[in-house]
Amino acid sequence: MHYAENLEAVNPDLNPEIMERVDEMIHRYADKPGSLIPILEECQEIVGYVPVELQEYVARELNIPGSTVYGVVTFYSFFSMVPKGRHTIKVCMGTACYVRGIGEVLNRICSEFKMDVGGTTKDRRFSLEAVRCLGACGLAPVIVVNDDIHGDVSAGKIMDILGGYE
Ligand code: FES
């Protein structure tokens, strides 16, 4: 049995259809040197993130150490090792937002959705990121959901705002 066929048992996101696409893609690169990063980029496009099991698979296919693949995935912030939600919440942790109470907003989001910064809700509705000044300090405190800027947010208002994103 090909190793790819076992992956679904350890990670349901790596089902046979997905792994077939991954295989085709890896074979397209064949033995081209310097192909690790593009392969990982395509893995992230196909699967949505690059879980450890997939890193090990790529390492095995390319005949390189798993630690090399892990090193690349963790070095570039573009790569994610956790699944992304349908909506990304960016919480501004810049000074203006901080002094105007973004901390309370962040705590509310974390406790309501039981996720931490860098995490994703179990139902993959939201991912949460903390970012530096978004350049909209006049609206502080600020969050961005996908491409929508929400200013003057508060712990009281945040659930209503996020309710608009299913
Ligand atoms: S500090 Fe939050 S937008 Fe500038």
PDB file of C-alpha atoms and ligand atoms in Angstrom:
ATOM      1  CA  MET A   1       0.000   0.000   0.000  1.00  0.00           C
ATOM      2  CA  HIS A   2       1.267   3.439  -0.906  1.00  0.00           C
ATOM      3  CA  TYR A   3       2.110   5.538   2.143  1.00  0.00           C
ATOM      4  CA  ALA A   4      -0.345   8.268   0.982  1.00  0.00           C
ATOM      5  CA  GLU A   5      -3.279   5.898   1.478  1.00  0.00           C
ATOM      6  CA  ASN A   6      -2.660   5.738   5.219  1.00  0.00           C
ATOM      7  CA  LEU A   7      -2.618   9.442   5.787  1.00  0.00           C
ATOM      8  CA  GLU A   8      -6.356   9.952   6.060  1.00  0.00           C
ATOM      9  CA  ALA A   9      -6.380   7.881   9.264  1.00  0.00           C
ATOM     10  CA  VAL A  10      -3.970  10.251  10.970  1.00  0.00           C
ATOM     11  CA  ASN A  11      -5.315  13.443   9.404  1.00  0.00           C
ATOM     12  CA  PRO A  12      -8.756  13.426   7.719  1.00  0.00           C
ATOM     13  CA  ASP A  13      -7.757  16.459   5.629  1.00  0.00           C
ATOM     14  CA  LEU A  14      -5.282  14.236   3.796  1.00  0.00           C
ATOM     15  CA  ASN A  15      -7.890  12.071   2.101  1.00  0.00           C
ATOM     16  CA  PRO A  16      -7.126  10.019  -1.041  1.00  0.00           C
ATOM     17  CA  GLU A  17      -8.478  12.659  -3.459  1.00  0.00           C
ATOM     18  CA  ILE A  18      -6.342  15.349  -1.903  1.00  0.00           C
ATOM     19  CA  MET A  19      -3.287  13.116  -1.829  1.00  0.00           C
ATOM     20  CA  GLU A  20      -3.758  12.253  -5.481  1.00  0.00           C
ATOM     21  CA  ARG A  21      -3.550  15.945  -6.304  1.00  0.00           C
ATOM     22  CA  VAL A  22      -0.489  16.283  -4.076  1.00  0.00           C
ATOM     23  CA  ASP A  23       1.167  13.315  -5.816  1.00  0.00           C
ATOM     24  CA  GLU A  24       0.470  14.699  -9.285  1.00  0.00           C
ATOM     25  CA  MET A  25       1.866  18.043  -8.263  1.00  0.00           C
ATOM     26  CA  ILE A  26       5.049  16.561  -6.741  1.00  0.00           C
ATOM     27  CA  HIS A  27       5.625  14.465  -9.860  1.00  0.00           C
ATOM     28  CA  ARG A  28       5.289  17.571 -11.996  1.00  0.00           C
ATOM     29  CA  TYR A  29       8.345  18.954 -10.223  1.00  0.00           C
ATOM     30  CA  ALA A  30      10.101  15.600 -10.651  1.00  0.00           C
ATOM     31  CA  ASP A  31      13.745  16.105  -9.774  1.00  0.00           C
ATOM     32  CA  LYS A  32      13.962  19.802 -10.447  1.00  0.00           C
ATOM     33  CA  PRO A  33      16.407  21.303  -7.957  1.00  0.00           C
ATOM     34  CA  GLY A  34      15.119  24.029  -5.632  1.00  0.00           C
ATOM     35  CA  SER A  35      11.573  22.779  -5.842  1.00  0.00           C
ATOM     36  CA  LEU A  36      10.901  22.326  -2.119  1.00  0.00           C
ATOM     37  CA  ILE A  37       9.401  25.785  -1.558  1.00  0.00           C
ATOM     38  CA  PRO A  38       7.125  25.738  -4.627  1.00  0.00           C
ATOM     39  CA  ILE A  39       6.004  22.228  -3.699  1.00  0.00           C
ATOM     40  CA  LEU A  40       5.137  23.374  -0.183  1.00  0.00           C
ATOM     41  CA  GLU A  41       3.310  26.408  -1.574  1.00  0.00           C
ATOM     42  CA  GLU A  42       1.208  24.139  -3.752  1.00  0.00           C
ATOM     43  CA  CYS A  43       0.627  21.801  -0.793  1.00  0.00           C
ATOM     44  CA  GLN A  44      -0.767  24.758   1.118  1.00  0.00           C
ATOM     45  CA  GLU A  45      -2.986  25.704  -1.831  1.00  0.00           C
ATOM     46  CA  ILE A  46      -4.324  22.169  -2.163  1.00  0.00           C
ATOM     47  CA  VAL A  47      -4.792  21.317   1.522  1.00  0.00           C
ATOM     48  CA  GLY A  48      -5.142  24.826   2.977  1.00  0.00           C
ATOM     49  CA  TYR A  49      -2.197  24.360   5.331  1.00  0.00           C
ATOM     50  CA  VAL A  50       0.880  22.182   5.680  1.00  0.00           C
ATOM     51  CA  PRO A  51       0.392  19.733   8.533  1.00  0.00           C
ATOM     52  CA  VAL A  52       3.302  17.746   9.916  1.00  0.00           C
ATOM     53  CA  GLU A  53       2.068  14.522   8.307  1.00  0.00           C
ATOM     54  CA  LEU A  54       2.164  16.195   4.903  1.00  0.00           C
ATOM     55  CA  GLN A  55       5.639  17.577   5.588  1.00  0.00           C
ATOM     56  CA  GLU A  56       6.831  14.060   6.332  1.00  0.00           C
ATOM     57  CA  TYR A  57       5.220  12.822   3.138  1.00  0.00           C
ATOM     58  CA  VAL A  58       6.930  15.494   1.037  1.00  0.00           C
ATOM     59  CA  ALA A  59      10.262  14.726   2.728  1.00  0.00           C
ATOM     60  CA  ARG A  60       9.868  11.053   1.942  1.00  0.00           C
ATOM     61  CA  GLU A  61       8.917  11.719  -1.684  1.00  0.00           C
ATOM     62  CA  LEU A  62      11.840  14.085  -2.203  1.00  0.00           C
ATOM     63  CA  ASN A  63      14.182  11.888  -0.244  1.00  0.00           C
ATOM     64  CA  ILE A  64      15.260  14.659   2.093  1.00  0.00           C
ATOM     65  CA  PRO A  65      15.175  14.861   5.917  1.00  0.00           C
ATOM     66  CA  GLY A  66      11.845  15.785   7.518  1.00  0.00           C
ATOM     67  CA  SER A  67      13.708  18.379   9.558  1.00  0.00           C
ATOM     68  CA  THR A  68      14.593  20.243   6.335  1.00  0.00           C
ATOM     69  CA  VAL A  69      10.934  20.514   5.363  1.00  0.00           C
ATOM     70  CA  TYR A  70       9.928  21.501   8.894  1.00  0.00           C
ATOM     71  CA  GLY A  71      12.658  24.157   8.899  1.00  0.00           C
ATOM     72  CA  VAL A  72      11.286  25.752   5.718  1.00  0.00           C
ATOM     73  CA  VAL A  73       7.662  25.663   6.872  1.00  0.00           C
ATOM     74  CA  THR A  74       8.483  27.284  10.203  1.00  0.00           C
ATOM     75  CA  PHE A  75      10.894  29.831   8.695  1.00  0.00           C
ATOM     76  CA  TYR A  76       8.435  31.415   6.260  1.00  0.00           C
ATOM     77  CA  SER A  77       5.431  33.029   7.908  1.00  0.00           C
ATOM     78  CA  PHE A  78       3.497  32.400   4.689  1.00  0.00           C
ATOM     79  CA  PHE A  79       3.188  28.738   5.636  1.00  0.00           C
ATOM     80  CA  SER A  80       0.689  27.600   8.214  1.00  0.00           C
ATOM     81  CA  MET A  81       0.833  24.321  10.102  1.00  0.00           C
ATOM     82  CA  VAL A  82      -2.723  24.680  11.340  1.00  0.00           C
ATOM     83  CA  PRO A  83      -5.892  24.830   9.249  1.00  0.00           C
ATOM     84  CA  LYS A  84      -7.203  28.287   8.452  1.00  0.00           C
ATOM     85  CA  GLY A  85     -10.751  29.353   9.207  1.00  0.00           C
ATOM     86  CA  ARG A  86     -13.216  30.638   6.607  1.00  0.00           C
ATOM     87  CA  HIS A  87     -12.689  34.116   8.063  1.00  0.00           C
ATOM     88  CA  THR A  88      -9.495  35.606   9.437  1.00  0.00           C
ATOM     89  CA  ILE A  89      -9.725  38.010  12.361  1.00  0.00           C
ATOM     90  CA  LYS A  90      -6.731  40.316  12.738  1.00  0.00           C
ATOM     91  CA  VAL A  91      -6.577  42.070  16.080  1.00  0.00           C
ATOM     92  CA  CYS A  92      -4.393  45.184  16.177  1.00  0.00           C
ATOM     93  CA  MET A  93      -1.996  45.104  19.110  1.00  0.00           C
ATOM     94  CA  GLY A  94      -0.411  48.486  18.285  1.00  0.00           C
ATOM     95  CA  THR A  95      -0.074  51.104  21.008  1.00  0.00           C
ATOM     96  CA  ALA A  96      -3.170  53.172  20.177  1.00  0.00           C
ATOM     97  CA  CYS A  97      -5.386  50.100  20.046  1.00  0.00           C
ATOM     98  CA  TYR A  98      -3.778  48.683  23.147  1.00  0.00           C
ATOM     99  CA  VAL A  99      -4.406  51.745  25.301  1.00  0.00           C
ATOM    100  CA  ARG A 100      -7.981  51.924  24.038  1.00  0.00           C
ATOM    101  CA  GLY A 101      -8.809  48.422  25.213  1.00  0.00           C
ATOM    102  CA  ILE A 102      -8.054  45.934  22.437  1.00  0.00           C
ATOM    103  CA  GLY A 103      -6.860  43.513  25.135  1.00  0.00           C
ATOM    104  CA  GLU A 104     -10.411  43.088  26.438  1.00  0.00           C
ATOM    105  CA  VAL A 105     -11.699  42.554  22.913  1.00  0.00           C
ATOM    106  CA  LEU A 106      -9.060  39.914  22.296  1.00  0.00           C
ATOM    107  CA  ASN A 107      -9.876  38.151  25.571  1.00  0.00           C
ATOM    108  CA  ARG A 108     -13.549  38.109  24.660  1.00  0.00           C
ATOM    109  CA  ILE A 109     -12.848  36.561  21.239  1.00  0.00           C
ATOM    110  CA  CYS A 110     -10.522  33.950  22.747  1.00  0.00           C
ATOM    111  CA  SER A 111     -12.971  32.936  25.462  1.00  0.00           C
ATOM    112  CA  GLU A 112     -16.101  32.960  23.266  1.00  0.00           C
ATOM    113  CA  PHE A 113     -14.543  30.900  20.505  1.00  0.00           C
ATOM    114  CA  LYS A 114     -12.149  28.894  22.662  1.00  0.00           C
ATOM    115  CA  MET A 115      -9.135  29.687  20.538  1.00  0.00           C
ATOM    116  CA  ASP A 116      -5.796  31.365  21.029  1.00  0.00           C
ATOM    117  CA  VAL A 117      -3.898  33.803  18.855  1.00  0.00           C
ATOM    118  CA  GLY A 118      -2.569  31.811  15.905  1.00  0.00           C
ATOM    119  CA  GLY A 119      -5.387  29.313  16.257  1.00  0.00           C
ATOM    120  CA  THR A 120      -8.564  28.348  14.437  1.00  0.00           C
ATOM    121  CA  THR A 121     -11.984  27.460  15.827  1.00  0.00           C
ATOM    122  CA  LYS A 122     -12.898  23.766  15.745  1.00  0.00           C
ATOM    123  CA  ASP A 123     -15.603  24.421  13.131  1.00  0.00           C
ATOM    124  CA  ARG A 124     -13.044  26.371  11.062  1.00  0.00           C
ATOM    125  CA  ARG A 125     -15.204  29.442  11.087  1.00  0.00           C
ATOM    126  CA  PHE A 126     -12.492  31.812  12.343  1.00  0.00           C
ATOM    127  CA  SER A 127      -8.731  32.064  12.525  1.00  0.00           C
ATOM    128  CA  LEU A 128      -7.226  34.605  14.888  1.00  0.00           C
ATOM    129  CA  GLU A 129      -4.088  36.677  14.402  1.00  0.00           C
ATOM    130  CA  ALA A 130      -2.519  39.475  16.430  1.00  0.00           C
ATOM    131  CA  VAL A 131      -0.902  42.114  14.215  1.00  0.00           C
ATOM    132  CA  ARG A 132       1.040  45.352  14.592  1.00  0.00           C
ATOM    133  CA  CYS A 133      -0.425  48.796  13.912  1.00  0.00           C
ATOM    134  CA  LEU A 134      -2.771  48.620  10.965  1.00  0.00           C
ATOM    135  CA  GLY A 135      -2.347  52.316  10.207  1.00  0.00           C
ATOM    136  CA  ALA A 136      -5.879  53.212  11.267  1.00  0.00           C
ATOM    137  CA  CYS A 137      -5.083  54.478  14.786  1.00  0.00           C
ATOM    138  CA  GLY A 138      -7.790  57.164  14.531  1.00  0.00           C
ATOM    139  CA  LEU A 139     -10.326  54.318  14.613  1.00  0.00           C
ATOM    140  CA  ALA A 140      -8.693  52.517  17.556  1.00  0.00           C
ATOM    141  CA  PRO A 141      -9.275  49.940  18.765  1.00  0.00           C
ATOM    142  CA  VAL A 142      -9.364  48.187  15.421  1.00  0.00           C
ATOM    143  CA  ILE A 143      -9.921  44.674  14.126  1.00  0.00           C
ATOM    144  CA  VAL A 144      -9.934  43.505  10.523  1.00  0.00           C
ATOM    145  CA  VAL A 145     -12.092  40.575   9.475  1.00  0.00           C
ATOM    146  CA  ASN A 146     -11.007  39.329   6.064  1.00  0.00           C
ATOM    147  CA  ASP A 147     -10.722  42.724   4.285  1.00  0.00           C
ATOM    148  CA  ASP A 148     -13.248  44.611   6.440  1.00  0.00           C
ATOM    149  CA  ILE A 149     -11.924  47.172   8.918  1.00  0.00           C
ATOM    150  CA  HIS A 150     -13.961  47.572  12.091  1.00  0.00           C
ATOM    151  CA  GLY A 151     -13.066  50.564  14.264  1.00  0.00           C
ATOM    152  CA  ASP A 152     -14.033  51.587  17.775  1.00  0.00           C
ATOM    153  CA  VAL A 153     -14.677  47.968  18.704  1.00  0.00           C
ATOM    154  CA  SER A 154     -15.284  46.899  22.281  1.00  0.00           C
ATOM    155  CA  ALA A 155     -15.724  43.676  24.212  1.00  0.00           C
ATOM    156  CA  GLY A 156     -19.442  44.454  24.231  1.00  0.00           C
ATOM    157  CA  LYS A 157     -19.778  44.964  20.477  1.00  0.00           C
ATOM    158  CA  ILE A 158     -17.418  42.341  19.163  1.00  0.00           C
ATOM    159  CA  MET A 159     -19.804  39.387  19.148  1.00  0.00           C
ATOM    160  CA  ASP A 160     -22.357  41.344  17.101  1.00  0.00           C
ATOM    161  CA  ILE A 161     -19.690  42.249  14.573  1.00  0.00           C
ATOM    162  CA  LEU A 162     -18.439  38.683  14.277  1.00  0.00           C
ATOM    163  CA  GLY A 163     -22.009  37.399  14.032  1.00  0.00           C
ATOM    164  CA  GLY A 164     -22.023  38.801  10.506  1.00  0.00           C
ATOM    165  CA  TYR A 165     -19.432  36.259   9.406  1.00  0.00           C
ATOM    166  CA  GLU A 166     -20.708  32.740   9.057  1.00  0.00           C
TER     167      GLU A 166
HETATM  168  S1  FES B   1      -2.378  50.956  16.779  1.00  0.00           S
HETATM  169 FE1  FES B   1      -4.077  49.894  15.964  1.00  0.00          FE
HETATM  170  S2  FES B   1      -4.348  50.846  14.066  1.00  0.00           S
HETATM  171 FE2  FES B   1      -2.606  51.797  14.829  1.00  0.00          FE
END
